[in-house]
Amino acid sequence: MAVDLPYPALHATHGGMWIARANGTTAAVGRGEAIAQAADTPTILLNAPLVAARLGLSELSGLDLLELFAFVHPARFAVPTPAGLARALGLEPPADDGAAAGFLRRAAAVLLARMGADDWIERDGAWTAAQGLHRARWPWAPLVLEHVAQPQRSERWLFSRLPEWEDASGRPPPRTVILDEAEVVADLARLTGTSAEPREGQVRYAQATAQTFVPRIAEGQPNVLLAEAGTGIGKTLGYLAPATRWAAAAGGTVWISTYTKALQRQLDRETDRAWPDPSVRGRKVVIRKGRENYLCLLNLEDALQGGFAGRAAILAQLVARWAAYSRDGDMVGGDLPGWLPSLFRRAGSIALTDRRGECVYAGCPHYRKCFIERSVRSAREADLVIANHALVMILAQRGSDEGCGLDRIVFDEGHHLFDAADSTFAIGLTGQELIELRRWILGPEKKARGRRRGLAARLSDVASYDEGGDEAILDAARAAENLPGEGWLGRIGEGLALNPIERLLAATRATVYARATAQDAGFGLETEAAELDGALIAATAPALETLESLLRPLTRLGQRLEAVMEDAPDWLDGQARARVEGAIAGLGLRCRMLQGLIALVARLGGPADPDFIDWLAVDRVEGREFDVGIHRRWLDPTVPLAETVLKPAHSVVVTSATLRAAEGWDAADARTGAVHLERSARHFAVPSPFDYTQQAEVLIVTDIRKGDIPSLAGGYARLIEAANGGALGLFSAIHRLKAVHARIADRLAHEGLPLYAQHVDPLDTGTLIDIFRDDPHASLLGTDALRDGVDVPGHSLRLVIMEGVPWPRPTVLHGARRAAGGGAAHDDAIVRARLAQGFGRLIRRASDRGHFVILSAAMPSRLLNAFPVGVPIRRVSLAEAASIVAGRDENGIGHDNATDSRLSSVTPLLHQKPD
Ligand code: SF4
């Protein structure tokens, strides 16, 4: 059925604005007319927050096509641009921006018509959801209700259509097996496919990995392999072959851990090859993430029943629609479109997950359908569990059966183990952490909505049955009154602290302001926790007493609950047991956290512990304070990594394309924790098969002055123009990124080169990367997360531009590690690693070609061995760089005479020979 819509559509970019009217005409308009149009009539838009930003408005409402898409095709992928939406709908993409406005009207008509088609596979639940959306005043609701037929029988509501998970008896311990290398190689050939060329490096890599699965020789002495596999080796399949064979032969689980979500998604796709049947794969491979990533059905139910108002209520309805079709309920990086929460400015999406540990486990009516519980249970039976470094470390630290099978682990992106361990094993006494702890114990503040309840309400049955438990709960509640409460941040700034912890935070804040030197005006401030003065020291004793008076009853309560479980009373049925088990786990977590905080506060004013780095900080964004606290990190976080993760394991493979960077195996041993093991790790390296001399070139631009924003912005613009888009721009500071973007986005857009930016465009990073990948003329600016979270093979990424030498920020933490790690050599190692990671974005496959440009004359030659052996490196002016990037330089890559004629200007290289 063709749909004739009476509404205009507005398309806005940095390059211009266009309105397509109901009479079929499209016109370019000025900003004033576009704003008037959007305010006047319901107007069809694509991504309202982004259009608002292009119009210079803080907010804009209209008929957002992305919301309609999320309703019609929940849990389906679409790149949120006119061309991306066209591809998702099977339509011809608009030829240019001028045609995009008309396309938006067409796409809206197609989506509405789809709901009348017989083959609409997401029909189930749509009519009921549309009714809910109508009540929430969703602008599309009247139109949608015209097209969705009322079902003959009432529809199954989300909570009844989701399947229940099954409990299983648990797997026996894995059998002891030794892998036959010939079989592993045969598996590898099957995984890579018969048409693929057997790659010798990949075969050797798979064999080396397979040897790690032999039985370990002694407790606490795992088989550890550090394996560096240059980009293009195919390391993913190289370790999947032995891992899947070991899991099948031994009846055990191999955990594969990544640092970035991008690699997690890629791994998930690659396991298709091992188990092409999705139903088998669903059992064999499970993705595990932290609880805070998943939709909590109880929170969703609260939201749908009046807990959310306004736009958040619309989001809740669209999320409910998605949940019915979602593969696993993962809201962050799963099949919920990353752009959906951004359309609602993230209002409510966080409250739909279990972020604050308020799960009531078996006390929850949706427990048997809970996405989180399902993923925990499926992981126990799976051959492969795909997780991330932080979760692996947390589960290993807890030692609960959630981490069962964590004794065979492959850490991909192993060069990030140090950073992951650094944040996972960190301790922080901050106002935000402690207010959460207070809420966990006491329940919500008086004004708060929702179902959150304190310990007393959650454990009321235990309290009425066990006197000791009841007393412990009351004591904990009394002690928690001394933790920071609502409004703490304002009070400590005004000298009105209410309790010992607030007084400690007030003294901390005063010390930071007295001593810190602002590096970036308006951003975080910090100072070493050394030579502390009287006011702060005086505040520590009462704070310690508060923390101890809380730890005591929480520990007692944990013991009482254990006793109740052992001597189970009649009322302790399966549900109550699971709830008490949940409470024991939650208490254990909080007790460990309190022990860490007590150790941290007890040390203030005393001699420094050489194993730790302590500092005080005020966290701010653009001048606004949002937290105050005392922080502690391990000087070497691989110490706890080795103790909690590596030593208890049997087999560990740590792998990466840049495991050693240019630093050698000793450095890799130190960064991965292998150095703390009694038995040495094995080392294996295989170089990239790529011909970097022909595929890539590094250009160091020598005529852009440091700190000169106009010339930095001009440099970016010229290079992006020269490459005709396809550029990834990397920055070390957000304010410079914003300044450069503001100067060049319009200029580039007028040339048909869209420029997107993290921290500027109201979109999540994953979506920005999707847009960048989808449009070969688009460019993307970003900070650290993009340096190695981007996997864009092919023509879409052909130029990487770094704003300067990526030196580490001079923080207290960095200063201490620098002093302990060899001074300048420590900094050099960090820069080399960052350069190698940034360069690694450029060449992802054998046919890729590209340039890596550093806009800094001060790039030291000693750091150039960060790049792969053979990559040509030239120091050039911006004009020369633009000419080379544009392909006008006969010495550039792709020209036959490139290598020879380049030698005269190539900077001498200091490459290390591969071992
Ligand atoms: S079991 Fe917990 S996380 Fe799952 S739906 Fe219920 S309250 Fe939410």
PDB file of C-alpha atoms and ligand atoms in Angstrom, residues 291 296-298 354 359-361 364 366-367 370 372-373 451, ligand 1:
ATOM      1  CA  ARG A 291      25.621  -6.792  34.479  1.00  0.00           C
ATOM      2  CA  CYS A 296      16.880  -5.420  33.608  1.00  0.00           C
ATOM      3  CA  LEU A 297      13.307  -6.546  32.949  1.00  0.00           C
ATOM      4  CA  LEU A 298      12.141  -5.425  36.372  1.00  0.00           C
ATOM      5  CA  ASP A 354      21.112  -3.091  36.577  1.00  0.00           C
ATOM      6  CA  CYS A 359      18.911  -6.908  41.542  1.00  0.00           C
ATOM      7  CA  VAL A 360      16.597  -8.900  43.809  1.00  0.00           C
ATOM      8  CA  TYR A 361      17.509 -12.205  42.117  1.00  0.00           C
ATOM      9  CA  CYS A 364      12.217 -10.833  40.963  1.00  0.00           C
ATOM     10  CA  HIS A 366      11.225 -12.054  35.837  1.00  0.00           C
ATOM     11  CA  TYR A 367      14.136 -13.968  37.319  1.00  0.00           C
ATOM     12  CA  CYS A 370      16.265 -12.417  33.050  1.00  0.00           C
ATOM     13  CA  ILE A 372      21.659 -11.478  32.804  1.00  0.00           C
ATOM     14  CA  GLU A 373      20.856 -14.742  34.522  1.00  0.00           C
ATOM     15  CA  ARG A 451      11.485   0.174  43.482  1.00  0.00           C
TER      16      ARG A 451
HETATM   17  S1  SF4 B   1      16.670 -10.877  38.117  1.00  0.00           S
HETATM   18 FE1  SF4 B   1      17.606  -8.923  38.706  1.00  0.00          FE
HETATM   19  S2  SF4 B   1      18.550  -8.114  36.848  1.00  0.00           S
HETATM   20 FE2  SF4 B   1      17.170  -9.770  36.257  1.00  0.00          FE
HETATM   21  S3  SF4 B   1      15.293  -8.736  35.706  1.00  0.00           S
HETATM   22 FE3  SF4 B   1      15.111  -9.304  37.854  1.00  0.00          FE
HETATM   23  S4  SF4 B   1      15.879  -7.570  39.041  1.00  0.00           S
HETATM   24 FE4  SF4 B   1      16.484  -7.279  36.926  1.00  0.00          FE
END
